[in-house]
Structures are given as C-alpha cells and as structure tokens.
mmCIF file of C-alpha atoms in Angstrom:
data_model
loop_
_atom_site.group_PDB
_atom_site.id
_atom_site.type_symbol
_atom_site.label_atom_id
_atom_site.label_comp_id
_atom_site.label_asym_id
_atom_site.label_seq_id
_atom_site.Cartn_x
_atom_site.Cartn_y
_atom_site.Cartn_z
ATOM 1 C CA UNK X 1 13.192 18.472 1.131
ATOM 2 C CA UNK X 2 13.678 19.424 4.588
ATOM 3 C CA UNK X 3 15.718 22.424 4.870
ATOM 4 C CA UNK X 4 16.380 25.395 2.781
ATOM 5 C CA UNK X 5 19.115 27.589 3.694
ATOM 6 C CA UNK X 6 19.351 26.612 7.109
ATOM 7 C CA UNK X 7 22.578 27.205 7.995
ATOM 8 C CA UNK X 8 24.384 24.003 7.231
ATOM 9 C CA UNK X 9 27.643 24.687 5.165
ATOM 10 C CA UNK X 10 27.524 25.576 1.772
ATOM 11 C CA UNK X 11 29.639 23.011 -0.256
ATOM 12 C CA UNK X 12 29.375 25.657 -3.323
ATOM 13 C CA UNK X 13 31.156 28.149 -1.554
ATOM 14 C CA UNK X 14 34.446 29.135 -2.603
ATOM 15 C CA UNK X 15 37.681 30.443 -0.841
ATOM 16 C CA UNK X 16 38.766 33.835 -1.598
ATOM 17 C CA UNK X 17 42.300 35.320 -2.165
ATOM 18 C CA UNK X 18 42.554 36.194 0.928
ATOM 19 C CA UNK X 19 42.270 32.832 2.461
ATOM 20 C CA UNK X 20 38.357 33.657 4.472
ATOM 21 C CA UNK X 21 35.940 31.889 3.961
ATOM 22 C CA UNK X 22 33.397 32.420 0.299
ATOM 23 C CA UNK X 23 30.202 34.443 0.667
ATOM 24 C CA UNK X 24 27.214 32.124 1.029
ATOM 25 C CA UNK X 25 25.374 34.323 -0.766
ATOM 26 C CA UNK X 26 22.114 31.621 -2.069
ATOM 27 C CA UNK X 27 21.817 33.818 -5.561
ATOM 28 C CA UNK X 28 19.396 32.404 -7.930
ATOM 29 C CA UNK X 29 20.204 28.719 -6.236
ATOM 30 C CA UNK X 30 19.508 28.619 -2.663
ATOM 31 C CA UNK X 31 21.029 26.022 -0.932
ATOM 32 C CA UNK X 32 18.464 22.873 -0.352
ATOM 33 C CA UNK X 33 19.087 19.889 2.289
ATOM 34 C CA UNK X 34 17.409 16.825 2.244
ATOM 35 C CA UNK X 35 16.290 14.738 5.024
ATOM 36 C CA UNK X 36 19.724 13.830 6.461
ATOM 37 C CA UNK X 37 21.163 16.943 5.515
ATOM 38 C CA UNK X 38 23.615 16.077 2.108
ATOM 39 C CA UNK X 39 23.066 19.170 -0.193
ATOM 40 C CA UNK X 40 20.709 18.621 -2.865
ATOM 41 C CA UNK X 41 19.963 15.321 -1.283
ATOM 42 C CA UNK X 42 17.244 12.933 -2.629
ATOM 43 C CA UNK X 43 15.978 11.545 0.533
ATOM 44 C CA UNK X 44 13.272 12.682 1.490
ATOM 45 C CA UNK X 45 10.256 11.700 4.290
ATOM 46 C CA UNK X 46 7.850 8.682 2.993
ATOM 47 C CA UNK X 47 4.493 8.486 3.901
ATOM 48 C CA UNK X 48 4.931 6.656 7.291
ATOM 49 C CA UNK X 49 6.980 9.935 8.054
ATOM 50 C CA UNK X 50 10.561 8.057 7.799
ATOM 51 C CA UNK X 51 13.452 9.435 5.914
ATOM 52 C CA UNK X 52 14.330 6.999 2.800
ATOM 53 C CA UNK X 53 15.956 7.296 -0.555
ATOM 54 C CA UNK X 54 18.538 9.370 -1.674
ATOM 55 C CA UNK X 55 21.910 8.647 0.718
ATOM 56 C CA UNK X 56 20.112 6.848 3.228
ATOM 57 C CA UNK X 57 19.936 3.333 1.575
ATOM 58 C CA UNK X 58 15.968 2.567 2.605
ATOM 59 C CA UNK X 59 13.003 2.163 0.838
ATOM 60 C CA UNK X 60 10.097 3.950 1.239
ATOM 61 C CA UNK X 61 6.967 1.802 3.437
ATOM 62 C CA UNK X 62 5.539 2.199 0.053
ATOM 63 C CA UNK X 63 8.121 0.434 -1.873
ATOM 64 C CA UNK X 64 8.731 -1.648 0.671
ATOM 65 C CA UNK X 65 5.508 -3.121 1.133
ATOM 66 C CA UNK X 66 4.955 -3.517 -2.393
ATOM 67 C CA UNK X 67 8.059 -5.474 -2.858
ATOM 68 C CA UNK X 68 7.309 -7.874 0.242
ATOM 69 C CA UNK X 69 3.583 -9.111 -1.169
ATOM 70 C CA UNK X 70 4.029 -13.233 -2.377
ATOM 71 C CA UNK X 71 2.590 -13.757 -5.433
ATOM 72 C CA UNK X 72 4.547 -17.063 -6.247
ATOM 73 C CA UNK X 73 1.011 -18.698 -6.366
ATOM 74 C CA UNK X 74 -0.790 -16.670 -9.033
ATOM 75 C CA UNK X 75 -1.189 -17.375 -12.224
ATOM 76 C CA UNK X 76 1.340 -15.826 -14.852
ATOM 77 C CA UNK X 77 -1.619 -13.881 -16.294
ATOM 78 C CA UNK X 78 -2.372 -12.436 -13.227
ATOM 79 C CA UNK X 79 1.052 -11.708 -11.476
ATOM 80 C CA UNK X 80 1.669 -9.957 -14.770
ATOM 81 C CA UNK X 81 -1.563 -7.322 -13.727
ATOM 82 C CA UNK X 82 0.024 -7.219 -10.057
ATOM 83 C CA UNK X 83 3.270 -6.012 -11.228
ATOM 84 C CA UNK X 84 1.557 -3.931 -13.134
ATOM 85 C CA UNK X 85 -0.280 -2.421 -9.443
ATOM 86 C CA UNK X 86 3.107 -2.484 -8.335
ATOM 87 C CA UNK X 87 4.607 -0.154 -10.424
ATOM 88 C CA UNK X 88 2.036 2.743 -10.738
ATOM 89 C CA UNK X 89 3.648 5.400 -8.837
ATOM 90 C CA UNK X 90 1.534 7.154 -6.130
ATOM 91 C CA UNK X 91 -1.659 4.275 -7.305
ATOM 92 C CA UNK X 92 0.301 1.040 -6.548
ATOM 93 C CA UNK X 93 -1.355 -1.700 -3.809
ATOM 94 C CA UNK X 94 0.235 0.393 -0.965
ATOM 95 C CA UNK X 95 -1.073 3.477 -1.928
ATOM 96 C CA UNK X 96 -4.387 2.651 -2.059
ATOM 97 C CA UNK X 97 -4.328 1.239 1.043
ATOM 98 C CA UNK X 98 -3.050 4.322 2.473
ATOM 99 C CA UNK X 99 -5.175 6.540 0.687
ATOM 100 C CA UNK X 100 -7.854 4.431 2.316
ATOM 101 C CA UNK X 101 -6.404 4.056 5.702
ATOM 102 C CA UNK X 102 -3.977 6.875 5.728
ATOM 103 C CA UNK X 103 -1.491 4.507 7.157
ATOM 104 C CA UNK X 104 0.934 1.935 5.206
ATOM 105 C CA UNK X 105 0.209 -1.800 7.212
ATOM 106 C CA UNK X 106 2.265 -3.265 9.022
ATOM 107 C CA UNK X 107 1.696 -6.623 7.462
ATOM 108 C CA UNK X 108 2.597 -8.881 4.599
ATOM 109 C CA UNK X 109 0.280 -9.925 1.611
ATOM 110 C CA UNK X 110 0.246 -13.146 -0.243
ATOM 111 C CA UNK X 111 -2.236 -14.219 -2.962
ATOM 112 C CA UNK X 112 -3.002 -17.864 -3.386
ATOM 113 C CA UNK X 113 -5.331 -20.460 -5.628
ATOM 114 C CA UNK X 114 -8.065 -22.172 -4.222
ATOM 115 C CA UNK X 115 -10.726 -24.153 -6.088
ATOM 116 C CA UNK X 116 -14.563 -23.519 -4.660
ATOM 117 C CA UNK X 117 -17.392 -25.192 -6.649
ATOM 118 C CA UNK X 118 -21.297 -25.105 -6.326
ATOM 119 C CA UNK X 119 -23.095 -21.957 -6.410
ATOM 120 C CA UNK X 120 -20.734 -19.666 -3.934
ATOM 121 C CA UNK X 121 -18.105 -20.616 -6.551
ATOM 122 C CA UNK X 122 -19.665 -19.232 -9.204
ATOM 123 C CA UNK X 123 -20.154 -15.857 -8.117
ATOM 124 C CA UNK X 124 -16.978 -15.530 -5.682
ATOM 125 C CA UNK X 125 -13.466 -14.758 -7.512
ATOM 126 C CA UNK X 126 -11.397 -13.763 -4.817
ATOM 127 C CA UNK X 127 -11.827 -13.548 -1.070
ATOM 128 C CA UNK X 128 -9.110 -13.154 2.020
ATOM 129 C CA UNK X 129 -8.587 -15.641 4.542
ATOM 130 C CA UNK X 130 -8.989 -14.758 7.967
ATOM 131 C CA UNK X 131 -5.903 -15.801 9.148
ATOM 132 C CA UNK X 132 -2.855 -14.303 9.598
ATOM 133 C CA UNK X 133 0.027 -16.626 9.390
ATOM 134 C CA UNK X 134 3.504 -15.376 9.567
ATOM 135 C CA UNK X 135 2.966 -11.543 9.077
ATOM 136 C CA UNK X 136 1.076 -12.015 6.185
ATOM 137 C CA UNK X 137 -2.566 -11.851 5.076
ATOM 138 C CA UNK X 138 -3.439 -14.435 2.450
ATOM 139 C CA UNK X 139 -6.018 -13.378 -0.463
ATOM 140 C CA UNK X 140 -6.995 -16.555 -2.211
ATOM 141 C CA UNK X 141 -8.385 -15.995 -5.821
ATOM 142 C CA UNK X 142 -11.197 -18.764 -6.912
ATOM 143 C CA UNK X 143 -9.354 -20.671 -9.262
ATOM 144 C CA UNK X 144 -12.911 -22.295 -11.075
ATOM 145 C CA UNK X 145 -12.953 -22.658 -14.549
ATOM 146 C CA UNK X 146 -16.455 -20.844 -14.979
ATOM 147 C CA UNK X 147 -15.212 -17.851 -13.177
ATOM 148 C CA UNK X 148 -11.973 -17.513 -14.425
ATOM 149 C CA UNK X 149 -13.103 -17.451 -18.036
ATOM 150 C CA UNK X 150 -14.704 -14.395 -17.688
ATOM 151 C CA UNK X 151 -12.301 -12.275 -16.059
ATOM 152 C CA UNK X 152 -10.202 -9.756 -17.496
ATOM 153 C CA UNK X 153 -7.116 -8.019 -16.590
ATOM 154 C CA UNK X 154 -9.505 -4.881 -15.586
ATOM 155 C CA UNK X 155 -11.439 -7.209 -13.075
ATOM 156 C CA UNK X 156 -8.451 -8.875 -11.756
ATOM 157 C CA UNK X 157 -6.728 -5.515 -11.054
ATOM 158 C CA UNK X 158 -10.012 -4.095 -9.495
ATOM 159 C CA UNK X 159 -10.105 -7.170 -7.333
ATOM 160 C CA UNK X 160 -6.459 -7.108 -5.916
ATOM 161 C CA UNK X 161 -7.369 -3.697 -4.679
ATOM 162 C CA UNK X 162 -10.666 -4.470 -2.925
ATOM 163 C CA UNK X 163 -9.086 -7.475 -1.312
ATOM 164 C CA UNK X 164 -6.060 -5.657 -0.397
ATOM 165 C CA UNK X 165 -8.512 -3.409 1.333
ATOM 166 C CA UNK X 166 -10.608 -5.758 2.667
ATOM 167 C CA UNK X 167 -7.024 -7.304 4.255
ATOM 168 C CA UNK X 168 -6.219 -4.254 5.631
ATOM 169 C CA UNK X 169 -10.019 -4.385 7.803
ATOM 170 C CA UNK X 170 -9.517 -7.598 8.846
ATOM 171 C CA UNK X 171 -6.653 -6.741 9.910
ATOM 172 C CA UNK X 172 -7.773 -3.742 11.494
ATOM 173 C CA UNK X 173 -10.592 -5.712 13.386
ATOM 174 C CA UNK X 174 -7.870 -9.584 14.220
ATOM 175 C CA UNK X 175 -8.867 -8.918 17.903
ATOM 176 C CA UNK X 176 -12.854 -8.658 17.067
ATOM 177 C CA UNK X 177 -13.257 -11.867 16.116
ATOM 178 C CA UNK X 178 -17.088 -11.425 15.332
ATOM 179 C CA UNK X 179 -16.103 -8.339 13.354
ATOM 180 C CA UNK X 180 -13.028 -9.706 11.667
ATOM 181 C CA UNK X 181 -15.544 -12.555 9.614
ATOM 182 C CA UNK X 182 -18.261 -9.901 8.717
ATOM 183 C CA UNK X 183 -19.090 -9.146 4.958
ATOM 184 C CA UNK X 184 -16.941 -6.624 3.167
ATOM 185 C CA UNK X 185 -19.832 -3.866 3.320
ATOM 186 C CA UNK X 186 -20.188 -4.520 7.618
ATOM 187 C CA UNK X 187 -16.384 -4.477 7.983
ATOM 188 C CA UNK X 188 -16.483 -1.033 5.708
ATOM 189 C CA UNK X 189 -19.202 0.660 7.620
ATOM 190 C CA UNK X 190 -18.014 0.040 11.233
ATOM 191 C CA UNK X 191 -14.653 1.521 10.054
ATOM 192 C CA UNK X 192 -15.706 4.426 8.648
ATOM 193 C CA UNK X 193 -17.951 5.202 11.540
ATOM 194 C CA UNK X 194 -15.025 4.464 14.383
ATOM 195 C CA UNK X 195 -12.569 6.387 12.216
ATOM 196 C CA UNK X 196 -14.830 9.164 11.498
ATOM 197 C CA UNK X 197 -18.114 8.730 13.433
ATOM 198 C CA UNK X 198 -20.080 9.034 10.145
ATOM 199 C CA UNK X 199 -22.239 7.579 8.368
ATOM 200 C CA UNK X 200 -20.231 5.408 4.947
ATOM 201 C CA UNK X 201 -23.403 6.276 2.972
ATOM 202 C CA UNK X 202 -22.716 9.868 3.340
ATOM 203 C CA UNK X 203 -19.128 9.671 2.727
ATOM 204 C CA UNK X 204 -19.247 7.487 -0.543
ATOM 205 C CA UNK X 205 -21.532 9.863 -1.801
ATOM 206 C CA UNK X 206 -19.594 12.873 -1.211
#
C-alpha cells in the first residue's frame, strides 16, 4: 500500500444534517490507498517496481513471467513438477531468479527434449542452449533412457532452477560470446565478482 491518510477523499465519510461535509476523522480504521489510489485497493508495486493487481488489470513481472515459460515439450511428468515451481508463491521460477539477480528478466523460457548418448549423456540431464531465438532462452532436458530413469521429481525441480539460473547468465553475458559458453561455475564466479567485486567462494559460504 502506498498511501495512508494522505489526503485523498474519504469514501466512508458521511454527510451531516446540516448538509457539510462528514468528519474524516481515521478512528480505529485509517484510511489506506493503494497504488492507483482506490481506497482499500489491492494493487500494489511488484518487484520490478510497477503497480499491478487489484484495479489495475496487470500482472505482476512475477506472474507474468511465470505464465509466459513454454513447456509444451516436456514430458507430462515433468510439466506436472514445473507447475508445481509455478505456483509456490514468493519461491516460483521467477523468484528465484530474482532473488538471485534481484531483477525479473526480460526474456522468455522454453524447455525442450533432446536425446545425447555416449558418455556426456550419461552424466548431463539438462543444459541451456546458447541461443536466444525469439525472446526466449531454450533449456533442453537430456531425454536418455539411462538418465531419465533415475530422476525424481526432487531432481527435476532442482534442475529447472539451476538452468533457469544458468539462462539468466547467459543471458546476462549474450554480448560476451567467450563468456556466454563458459561452464556454469565460470559464468557464476565472473557474475558475482562484477556484481559485487567479491570473491563467490566467500559469498556461498556466508
């Protein structure tokens, strides 16, 4: 809520006998405005500093980004576990990304099935593809037998969040193109020293 007995009119006053106008004394309920100033409004300011909700008619970044991620290519078993992500309020697939980043992307994520044999593709189950194709970041989960057998709903959900991560550095780094194919752990150290000029040992430590 934005304002709290600001001065806006008080649709709970009354007119007196007289005809003037009621007291607008705020008693035990003092009059509270949301973010576009209704009266006990619901909107409110989302975490990419927006007013949403309530009488405004927009969703939250959060909600928004959640609700744009393409998951027609995954498995029923594991769209089930990213609906799941979706829905767990202030720990969905946005917020994590924000916790980490403290911003909300401004991209698109779509998960996708692609088989990799041989020795890689028995120790990879998921991995993002460096290419961003019409506002969205594609995370392709390994769709080998010998991998899949052995991962549970846990695993998966883990691994939707450390791609979704790992999307949002790549993304981060799309005009370093050396950076933007390093390993997850390079791509996590050179952000966390050029966010915070520290070291990443220190801070997961912490």
């Amino acid at each position: 809520m934005c304002w709290v007995g600001s001065g806006y009119p008080d649709i709970t006053d009354e007119v007196d006998d007289t005809g003037g106008g009621g007291s607008g004394s705020l008693g035990e309920n003092p009059r509270v405005y949301d973010c576009v100033r209704i009266l006990n409004g619901s909107a409110y300011i989302d975490k990419c500093g927006k007013c949403v909700g309530g009488t405004t008619g927009i969703k939250s970044c959060v909600d928004n980004f959640n609700e744009k991620i393409d998951d027609e290519e995954l498995p029923d078993c594991m769209e089930e576990v990213l609906n799941s992500l979706r829905k767990l309020s202030g720990n969905s697939v946005a917020d994590i990304i924000q916790k980490f980043a403290g911003e909300v992307p401004g991209y698109n994520l779509k998960f996708a099935q692609e088989l990799k044999n041989g020795a890689d593709g028995l120790t990879r189950v998921a991995w993002v593809n460096n290419v961003i194709k019409d506002g969205y970041v594609t995370i392709n989960f390994n769709t080998n037998r010998d991998v899949l057998k052995n991962v549970t709903d846990m695993a998966t959900a883990t691994t939707i969040l450390h791609e979704s991560v790992h999307a949002f550095l790549y993304t981060y780094y799309k005009d370093d193109p050396k950076s933007a194919t390093a390993t997850y752990p390079e791509l996590f150290k050179k952000y966390i020293f050029k966010k915070a000029g520290i070291n990443s040992n220190t801070t997961q430590h912490n």
